[in-house]
mmCIF file of C-alpha atoms in Angstrom:
data_model
loop_
_atom_site.group_PDB
_atom_site.id
_atom_site.type_symbol
_atom_site.label_atom_id
_atom_site.label_comp_id
_atom_site.label_asym_id
_atom_site.label_seq_id
_atom_site.Cartn_x
_atom_site.Cartn_y
_atom_site.Cartn_z
ATOM 1 C CA MET A 1 54.655 192.998 18.656
ATOM 2 C CA PRO A 2 56.086 193.880 22.086
ATOM 3 C CA THR A 3 58.091 191.200 23.852
ATOM 4 C CA LEU A 4 56.361 189.703 26.871
ATOM 5 C CA PRO A 5 58.323 189.617 30.140
ATOM 6 C CA ALA A 6 59.553 186.142 31.010
ATOM 7 C CA LEU A 7 57.174 185.691 33.936
ATOM 8 C CA ASP A 8 57.514 181.920 33.781
ATOM 9 C CA ARG A 9 61.243 182.150 34.434
ATOM 10 C CA MET A 10 60.687 184.796 37.093
ATOM 11 C CA PHE A 11 58.238 182.536 38.886
ATOM 12 C CA ILE A 12 60.601 179.555 38.718
ATOM 13 C CA THR A 13 63.337 181.728 40.227
ATOM 14 C CA SER A 14 61.041 182.997 42.996
ATOM 15 C CA ALA A 15 59.838 179.448 43.718
ATOM 16 C CA TRP A 16 63.452 178.305 43.979
ATOM 17 C CA LEU A 17 64.341 181.144 46.361
ATOM 18 C CA GLN A 18 61.315 180.652 48.576
ATOM 19 C CA SER A 19 62.009 176.907 48.743
ATOM 20 C CA ILE A 20 65.519 177.622 50.041
ATOM 21 C CA ILE A 21 64.226 180.025 52.679
ATOM 22 C CA TYR A 22 61.421 177.606 53.564
ATOM 23 C CA GLY A 23 64.083 174.951 54.225
ATOM 24 C CA VAL A 24 65.760 177.377 56.634
ATOM 25 C CA ASN A 25 62.372 178.005 58.252
ATOM 26 C CA CYS A 26 61.889 174.266 58.754
ATOM 27 C CA VAL A 27 65.159 174.087 60.674
ATOM 28 C CA LEU A 28 64.351 177.227 62.682
ATOM 29 C CA PHE A 29 60.887 175.921 63.566
ATOM 30 C CA GLY A 30 62.406 172.726 64.953
ATOM 31 C CA VAL A 31 64.963 174.741 66.911
ATOM 32 C CA CYS A 32 62.220 177.019 68.282
ATOM 33 C CA MET A 33 60.073 174.169 69.519
ATOM 34 C CA TYR A 34 63.099 172.389 70.984
ATOM 35 C CA ALA A 35 64.282 175.520 72.807
ATOM 36 C CA ILE A 36 60.789 176.229 74.125
ATOM 37 C CA LEU A 37 60.136 172.671 75.322
ATOM 38 C CA ILE A 38 63.460 172.121 77.128
ATOM 39 C CA ARG A 39 63.282 175.360 79.091
ATOM 40 C CA LYS A 40 62.904 174.982 82.821
ATOM 41 C CA LYS A 41 60.264 177.693 82.893
ATOM 42 C CA ARG A 42 57.279 177.440 80.579
ATOM 43 C CA ALA A 43 57.181 180.119 77.870
ATOM 44 C CA HIS A 44 54.148 182.328 77.348
ATOM 45 C CA TRP A 45 51.512 180.498 75.312
ATOM 46 C CA ILE A 46 51.710 183.149 72.577
ATOM 47 C CA ILE A 47 55.294 182.139 71.739
ATOM 48 C CA PRO A 48 54.728 178.510 70.597
ATOM 49 C CA LEU A 49 51.399 179.506 69.041
ATOM 50 C CA SER A 50 53.073 182.219 66.946
ATOM 51 C CA CYS A 51 55.784 179.772 65.832
ATOM 52 C CA ILE A 52 53.180 177.259 64.703
ATOM 53 C CA TYR A 53 51.122 179.939 62.966
ATOM 54 C CA HIS A 54 54.000 181.452 60.986
ATOM 55 C CA PHE A 55 55.377 178.076 59.986
ATOM 56 C CA SER A 56 51.920 176.844 58.966
ATOM 57 C CA ILE A 57 51.368 179.906 56.774
ATOM 58 C CA ALA A 58 54.763 179.405 55.116
ATOM 59 C CA THR A 59 53.984 175.722 54.535
ATOM 60 C CA VAL A 60 50.569 176.381 53.026
ATOM 61 C CA HIS A 61 52.065 179.084 50.826
ATOM 62 C CA ASN A 62 54.745 176.687 49.581
ATOM 63 C CA ILE A 63 52.142 174.030 48.762
ATOM 64 C CA ILE A 64 49.972 176.519 46.860
ATOM 65 C CA SER A 65 53.070 177.743 45.047
ATOM 66 C CA LEU A 66 53.749 174.192 43.873
ATOM 67 C CA ILE A 67 50.177 173.817 42.631
ATOM 68 C CA TYR A 68 50.448 177.201 40.923
ATOM 69 C CA ALA A 69 53.665 176.141 39.196
ATOM 70 C CA LEU A 70 52.200 172.845 38.017
ATOM 71 C CA GLN A 71 49.151 174.638 36.670
ATOM 72 C CA GLY A 72 51.172 177.243 34.789
ATOM 73 C CA LEU A 73 53.999 175.053 33.540
ATOM 74 C CA THR A 74 52.478 171.613 32.871
ATOM 75 C CA ASN A 75 48.760 172.118 32.175
ATOM 76 C CA PRO A 76 48.217 171.248 28.481
ATOM 77 C CA ALA A 77 45.521 173.903 28.136
ATOM 78 C CA VAL A 78 48.072 176.515 29.214
ATOM 79 C CA ILE A 79 51.291 175.412 27.521
ATOM 80 C CA SER A 80 49.581 174.639 24.198
ATOM 81 C CA VAL A 81 49.099 178.387 23.662
ATOM 82 C CA PRO A 82 52.143 180.419 22.525
ATOM 83 C CA ASP A 83 53.673 182.039 25.610
ATOM 84 C CA GLY A 84 50.904 180.341 27.556
ATOM 85 C CA SER A 85 52.868 180.057 30.806
ATOM 86 C CA THR A 86 53.824 183.732 30.699
ATOM 87 C CA LEU A 87 50.233 184.742 30.032
ATOM 88 C CA TYR A 88 49.024 182.486 32.846
ATOM 89 C CA PHE A 89 51.380 184.015 35.429
ATOM 90 C CA ALA A 90 50.415 187.502 34.212
ATOM 91 C CA ARG A 91 46.753 186.860 34.967
ATOM 92 C CA VAL A 92 45.136 187.400 38.327
ATOM 93 C CA THR A 93 44.062 183.958 39.523
ATOM 94 C CA ALA A 94 42.602 182.532 42.708
ATOM 95 C CA LEU A 95 45.914 180.854 43.525
ATOM 96 C CA SER A 96 47.983 184.030 43.094
ATOM 97 C CA MET A 97 45.552 186.096 45.169
ATOM 98 C CA THR A 98 45.500 183.436 47.878
ATOM 99 C CA MET A 99 49.284 183.546 48.133
ATOM 100 C CA LEU A 100 49.258 187.339 48.396
ATOM 101 C CA GLY A 101 46.523 187.123 51.038
ATOM 102 C CA LEU A 102 48.646 184.702 53.071
ATOM 103 C CA TYR A 103 51.546 187.148 52.853
ATOM 104 C CA LEU A 104 49.333 189.938 54.136
ATOM 105 C CA PHE A 105 48.100 188.012 57.176
ATOM 106 C CA ASN A 106 51.544 186.636 57.945
ATOM 107 C CA VAL A 107 52.928 190.179 58.143
ATOM 108 C CA LEU A 108 49.910 191.260 60.209
ATOM 109 C CA VAL A 109 50.572 188.639 62.886
ATOM 110 C CA LEU A 110 54.295 189.454 62.844
ATOM 111 C CA HIS A 111 53.550 193.124 63.541
ATOM 112 C CA LEU A 112 51.032 192.291 66.268
ATOM 113 C CA LEU A 113 53.606 190.037 67.903
ATOM 114 C CA LEU A 114 56.198 192.816 67.884
ATOM 115 C CA ILE A 115 53.639 195.323 69.207
ATOM 116 C CA TRP A 116 52.863 192.968 72.090
ATOM 117 C CA ARG A 117 56.562 192.648 72.874
ATOM 118 C CA LEU A 118 57.035 196.406 72.698
ATOM 119 C CA TYR A 119 54.082 196.859 75.053
ATOM 120 C CA LEU A 120 55.635 194.491 77.593
ATOM 121 C CA VAL A 121 59.202 195.780 77.569
ATOM 122 C CA TRP A 122 57.959 199.360 77.924
ATOM 123 C CA ASP A 123 56.193 198.515 81.201
ATOM 124 C CA HIS A 124 52.760 198.037 79.601
ATOM 125 C CA ASN A 125 52.806 201.476 77.986
ATOM 126 C CA LEU A 126 49.313 201.622 76.507
ATOM 127 C CA ILE A 127 49.812 204.907 74.634
ATOM 128 C CA LEU A 128 52.840 203.562 72.794
ATOM 129 C CA ALA A 129 50.961 200.374 71.892
ATOM 130 C CA ILE A 130 47.996 202.385 70.585
ATOM 131 C CA VAL A 131 50.286 204.477 68.351
ATOM 132 C CA MET A 132 51.786 201.297 66.889
ATOM 133 C CA LEU A 133 48.318 199.820 66.399
ATOM 134 C CA ILE A 134 47.234 202.941 64.495
ATOM 135 C CA LEU A 135 50.204 202.508 62.167
ATOM 136 C CA GLU A 136 49.297 198.849 61.734
ATOM 137 C CA ILE A 137 45.707 199.769 60.905
ATOM 138 C CA GLY A 138 47.032 202.137 58.237
ATOM 139 C CA HIS A 139 49.263 199.403 56.844
ATOM 140 C CA LEU A 140 46.506 196.800 56.903
ATOM 141 C CA SER A 141 43.909 199.113 55.355
ATOM 142 C CA THR A 142 46.079 200.121 52.399
ATOM 143 C CA ALA A 143 47.217 196.539 51.821
ATOM 144 C CA ILE A 144 43.655 195.180 51.825
ATOM 145 C CA ALA A 145 42.498 198.014 49.556
ATOM 146 C CA ALA A 146 45.272 197.272 47.050
ATOM 147 C CA TRP A 147 44.553 193.526 47.208
ATOM 148 C CA ALA A 148 40.793 194.132 46.708
ATOM 149 C CA MET A 149 41.416 196.391 43.701
ATOM 150 C CA VAL A 150 43.572 193.724 42.069
ATOM 151 C CA VAL A 151 40.870 191.110 42.649
ATOM 152 C CA ARG A 152 38.118 193.441 41.434
ATOM 153 C CA PHE A 153 39.736 194.685 38.223
ATOM 154 C CA GLY A 154 42.066 191.787 37.482
ATOM 155 C CA VAL A 155 45.063 194.090 36.910
ATOM 156 C CA VAL A 156 48.031 194.280 39.263
ATOM 157 C CA LEU A 157 49.832 197.548 38.493
ATOM 158 C CA THR A 158 47.158 200.180 37.936
ATOM 159 C CA PRO A 159 47.947 203.801 38.955
ATOM 160 C CA ASP A 160 45.577 203.573 41.936
ATOM 161 C CA THR A 161 47.077 200.268 43.044
ATOM 162 C CA VAL A 162 50.617 201.661 42.833
ATOM 163 C CA THR A 163 49.559 204.653 44.956
ATOM 164 C CA LEU A 164 48.090 202.360 47.598
ATOM 165 C CA LEU A 165 51.219 200.227 47.525
ATOM 166 C CA LYS A 166 53.365 203.306 48.185
ATOM 167 C CA PHE A 167 51.394 204.016 51.373
ATOM 168 C CA ASP A 168 51.373 200.323 52.284
ATOM 169 C CA PHE A 169 55.145 199.946 52.024
ATOM 170 C CA THR A 170 55.695 203.234 53.854
ATOM 171 C CA PHE A 171 53.552 202.097 56.781
ATOM 172 C CA ASN A 172 55.254 198.695 56.726
ATOM 173 C CA ILE A 173 58.797 200.057 56.813
ATOM 174 C CA VAL A 174 58.061 202.778 59.388
ATOM 175 C CA LEU A 175 56.232 200.347 61.671
ATOM 176 C CA THR A 176 58.946 197.697 61.470
ATOM 177 C CA VAL A 177 61.743 200.184 62.156
ATOM 178 C CA CYS A 178 59.838 201.764 65.062
ATOM 179 C CA LEU A 179 59.078 198.414 66.673
ATOM 180 C CA THR A 180 62.557 196.931 66.414
ATOM 181 C CA SER A 181 64.344 200.134 67.401
ATOM 182 C CA GLY A 182 61.884 200.738 70.265
ATOM 183 C CA ILE A 183 62.468 197.271 71.720
ATOM 184 C CA ALA A 184 66.228 197.486 71.221
ATOM 185 C CA TYR A 185 66.421 200.947 72.833
ATOM 186 C CA ARG A 186 64.459 199.818 75.870
ATOM 187 C CA LEU A 187 66.781 196.852 76.347
ATOM 188 C CA TRP A 188 69.820 199.093 75.937
ATOM 189 C CA ARG A 189 68.504 201.375 78.675
ATOM 190 C CA ALA A 190 67.835 198.409 80.952
ATOM 191 C CA GLY A 191 71.332 197.029 80.357
ATOM 192 C CA LYS A 192 72.822 200.450 81.037
ATOM 193 C CA ASP A 193 70.925 200.723 84.333
ATOM 194 C CA THR A 194 72.178 197.310 85.504
ATOM 195 C CA PHE A 195 75.745 197.794 84.249
ATOM 196 C CA GLY A 196 76.990 198.817 87.674
ATOM 197 C CA LEU A 197 75.676 195.581 89.163
ATOM 198 C CA THR A 198 76.668 193.068 86.513
ATOM 199 C CA GLY A 199 79.721 194.791 85.016
ATOM 200 C CA HIS A 200 78.373 194.318 81.489
ATOM 201 C CA ASN A 201 75.232 194.879 79.427
ATOM 202 C CA ALA A 202 73.286 191.683 79.996
ATOM 203 C CA TYR A 203 70.900 192.462 77.145
ATOM 204 C CA LYS A 204 73.514 193.103 74.445
ATOM 205 C CA PRO A 205 73.004 189.714 72.690
ATOM 206 C CA ALA A 206 69.240 190.281 72.645
ATOM 207 C CA ILE A 207 69.714 193.790 71.231
ATOM 208 C CA TYR A 208 71.939 192.517 68.421
ATOM 209 C CA THR A 209 69.482 189.729 67.615
ATOM 210 C CA ILE A 210 66.509 192.091 67.426
ATOM 211 C CA ILE A 211 68.382 194.541 65.210
ATOM 212 C CA GLN A 212 69.611 191.785 62.889
ATOM 213 C CA CYS A 213 66.167 190.224 62.509
ATOM 214 C CA GLY A 214 64.587 193.618 61.921
ATOM 215 C CA ALA A 215 67.234 194.419 59.302
ATOM 216 C CA ILE A 216 66.565 191.152 57.453
ATOM 217 C CA TYR A 217 62.838 191.772 57.223
ATOM 218 C CA THR A 218 63.227 195.478 56.420
ATOM 219 C CA SER A 219 65.654 194.645 53.614
ATOM 220 C CA SER A 220 63.122 192.274 52.066
ATOM 221 C CA ILE A 221 60.463 195.003 52.240
ATOM 222 C CA VAL A 222 62.763 197.512 50.538
ATOM 223 C CA VAL A 223 63.510 195.102 47.671
ATOM 224 C CA VAL A 224 59.823 194.268 47.137
ATOM 225 C CA CYS A 225 58.911 197.958 47.375
ATOM 226 C CA ALA A 226 61.541 198.977 44.808
ATOM 227 C CA LEU A 227 60.354 196.335 42.340
ATOM 228 C CA HIS A 228 56.696 197.311 42.726
ATOM 229 C CA LEU A 229 57.275 201.042 42.468
ATOM 230 C CA SER A 230 59.389 200.552 39.359
ATOM 231 C CA ARG A 231 56.366 198.738 37.930
ATOM 232 C CA SER A 232 58.440 195.673 37.270
ATOM 233 C CA PRO A 233 56.501 192.398 36.898
ATOM 234 C CA ALA A 234 59.119 190.875 39.177
ATOM 235 C CA GLY A 235 57.478 192.733 42.081
ATOM 236 C CA VAL A 236 54.628 190.247 42.333
ATOM 237 C CA MET A 237 57.089 187.363 42.153
ATOM 238 C CA ALA A 238 59.099 188.976 44.956
ATOM 239 C CA ASP A 239 55.980 188.919 47.137
ATOM 240 C CA TYR A 240 56.048 185.136 46.964
ATOM 241 C CA VAL A 241 59.542 185.173 48.465
ATOM 242 C CA GLY A 242 58.689 187.910 50.972
ATOM 243 C CA ILE A 243 56.286 185.696 52.897
ATOM 244 C CA GLN A 244 59.135 183.340 53.736
ATOM 245 C CA PHE A 245 61.158 186.263 55.132
ATOM 246 C CA ALA A 246 58.102 187.272 57.182
ATOM 247 C CA THR A 247 58.221 183.771 58.678
ATOM 248 C CA LEU A 248 61.994 183.598 59.043
ATOM 249 C CA THR A 249 62.167 186.813 61.087
ATOM 250 C CA PRO A 250 60.076 185.750 64.125
ATOM 251 C CA LEU A 251 61.402 182.181 64.067
ATOM 252 C CA LEU A 252 65.020 183.384 64.047
ATOM 253 C CA LEU A 253 64.261 185.868 66.808
ATOM 254 C CA ILE A 254 62.562 183.314 69.050
ATOM 255 C CA ALA A 255 65.132 180.586 68.380
ATOM 256 C CA SER A 256 68.121 182.835 69.098
ATOM 257 C CA LEU A 257 66.762 184.337 72.306
ATOM 258 C CA HIS A 258 65.323 181.120 73.710
ATOM 259 C CA LEU A 259 68.514 179.185 73.041
ATOM 260 C CA SER A 260 70.575 181.855 74.812
ATOM 261 C CA VAL A 261 68.211 181.821 77.784
ATOM 262 C CA THR A 262 68.161 178.016 77.912
ATOM 263 C CA HIS A 263 71.950 177.921 77.709
ATOM 264 C CA GLY A 264 72.098 180.368 80.605
ATOM 265 C CA GLU A 265 69.715 178.256 82.663
ATOM 266 C CA HIS A 266 71.790 175.123 82.197
ATOM 267 C CA ASP A 267 75.056 176.950 82.837
ATOM 268 C CA GLU A 268 73.937 178.407 86.160
ATOM 269 C CA ALA A 269 76.057 177.396 89.139
ATOM 270 C CA PRO A 270 73.713 177.532 92.125
ATOM 271 C CA ASP A 271 76.357 176.437 94.583
ATOM 272 C CA ILE A 272 78.777 179.296 93.879
ATOM 273 C CA VAL A 273 78.781 181.866 96.643
ATOM 274 C CA GLU A 274 80.432 185.238 96.262
ATOM 275 C CA PRO A 275 80.374 188.147 98.742
ATOM 276 C CA THR A 276 78.969 191.458 97.608
ATOM 277 C CA PHE A 277 78.327 194.891 99.005
ATOM 278 C CA ALA A 278 76.148 196.159 96.155
ATOM 279 C CA GLN A 279 73.077 198.098 97.083
ATOM 280 C CA PRO A 280 69.694 196.759 95.948
ATOM 281 C CA VAL A 281 68.937 197.747 92.370
ATOM 282 C CA GLN A 282 65.589 197.550 90.663
ATOM 283 C CA VAL A 283 64.934 197.962 86.945
ATOM 284 C CA ASN A 284 61.544 197.499 85.343
ATOM 285 C CA ILE A 285 61.233 196.132 81.786
ATOM 286 C CA ALA A 286 58.256 193.864 82.134
ATOM 287 C CA GLU A 287 60.111 192.366 85.053
ATOM 288 C CA GLU A 288 61.888 193.355 88.234
ATOM 289 C CA ILE A 289 65.610 192.615 88.441
ATOM 290 C CA HIS A 290 67.012 193.116 91.879
ATOM 291 C CA THR A 291 69.622 191.912 94.308
ATOM 292 C CA CYS A 292 69.128 191.219 97.938
ATOM 293 C CA ARG A 293 71.347 190.204 100.785
ATOM 294 C CA ASP A 294 70.762 186.994 102.579
ATOM 295 C CA ASP A 295 72.718 184.796 104.913
ATOM 296 C CA THR A 296 74.886 183.434 102.109
ATOM 297 C CA MET A 297 75.783 186.870 100.713
ATOM 298 C CA ASP A 298 74.797 185.682 97.180
ATOM 299 C CA SER A 299 75.323 188.383 94.585
ATOM 300 C CA ARG A 300 73.472 186.757 91.721
ATOM 301 C CA PRO A 301 70.377 188.656 90.547
ATOM 302 C CA THR A 302 67.014 187.081 91.178
ATOM 303 C CA ARG A 303 63.926 187.706 89.064
ATOM 304 C CA ARG A 304 60.351 188.205 90.057
ATOM 305 C CA ASN A 305 57.217 188.516 88.008
ATOM 306 C CA GLN A 306 57.736 187.875 84.286
ATOM 307 C CA SER A 307 61.280 187.640 82.954
ATOM 308 C CA PHE A 308 62.079 189.300 79.671
ATOM 309 C CA ALA A 309 62.882 185.981 78.066
ATOM 310 C CA ASP A 310 59.355 184.746 78.738
ATOM 311 C CA ILE A 311 57.874 187.275 76.296
ATOM 312 C CA TRP A 312 60.026 185.894 73.495
#
């Protein structure tokens, strides 16, 4: 008789990992709301709404995971059967499919949020946004098809499901890399254009933050993808951890950028006056950064329209 994989231990390990990351998400959510609320200028309404959405999804997922664990590890009808817990976690249940569905929609909102940010920093480039939306439609379609096949047939790793997962993970990785690199490149260009005025790349911290957050999420996708494509039963368990990374990424991004902006607002010295002979400079990245001469000869840049920080 073949030995069954220890799915009960795998699930306990995944539940432990996602609980640790969920604890980090709790801290990041508090930091996000604090940074948003203490800012002098009100953030775009999408920012706090996205924080609440992602954190709510992660919380609901954690609660369902607890119920799932109690059902599989303590229910007498399950544990009275030899290898009952392993057999329970191997089955397709309403709880397991709900958790995977939450993961799917959490990633969907994360991608839409990044597409919106890309659209803004590229001066409302509609063509670029449409291309990213097409990739997201491909990712969403393959993910829903794979999820529906699992629900319909009650088997996770069928040949057709694995094929759909290959396309799903490909779309996911390509879209994430394109979005993060596109935003980072645009900021690098903007910092390069204003280097002569400021003497440094003002967007370098934001670029590093975007790249780091994108790398964290992309790494989680690669691990989940490798486990699924190797047809390891640990792949499904990795999905339960992946949703917490899909929440951590936007929360870390928003918290880091908003705290840096808030710190800059509080550290401003409005009474400092320095002479300058710089010519007016204008750079568009969803905002207009320019300098102008007035009676006080103030060289500090002023911002009109929507500042870049407001879209984060």
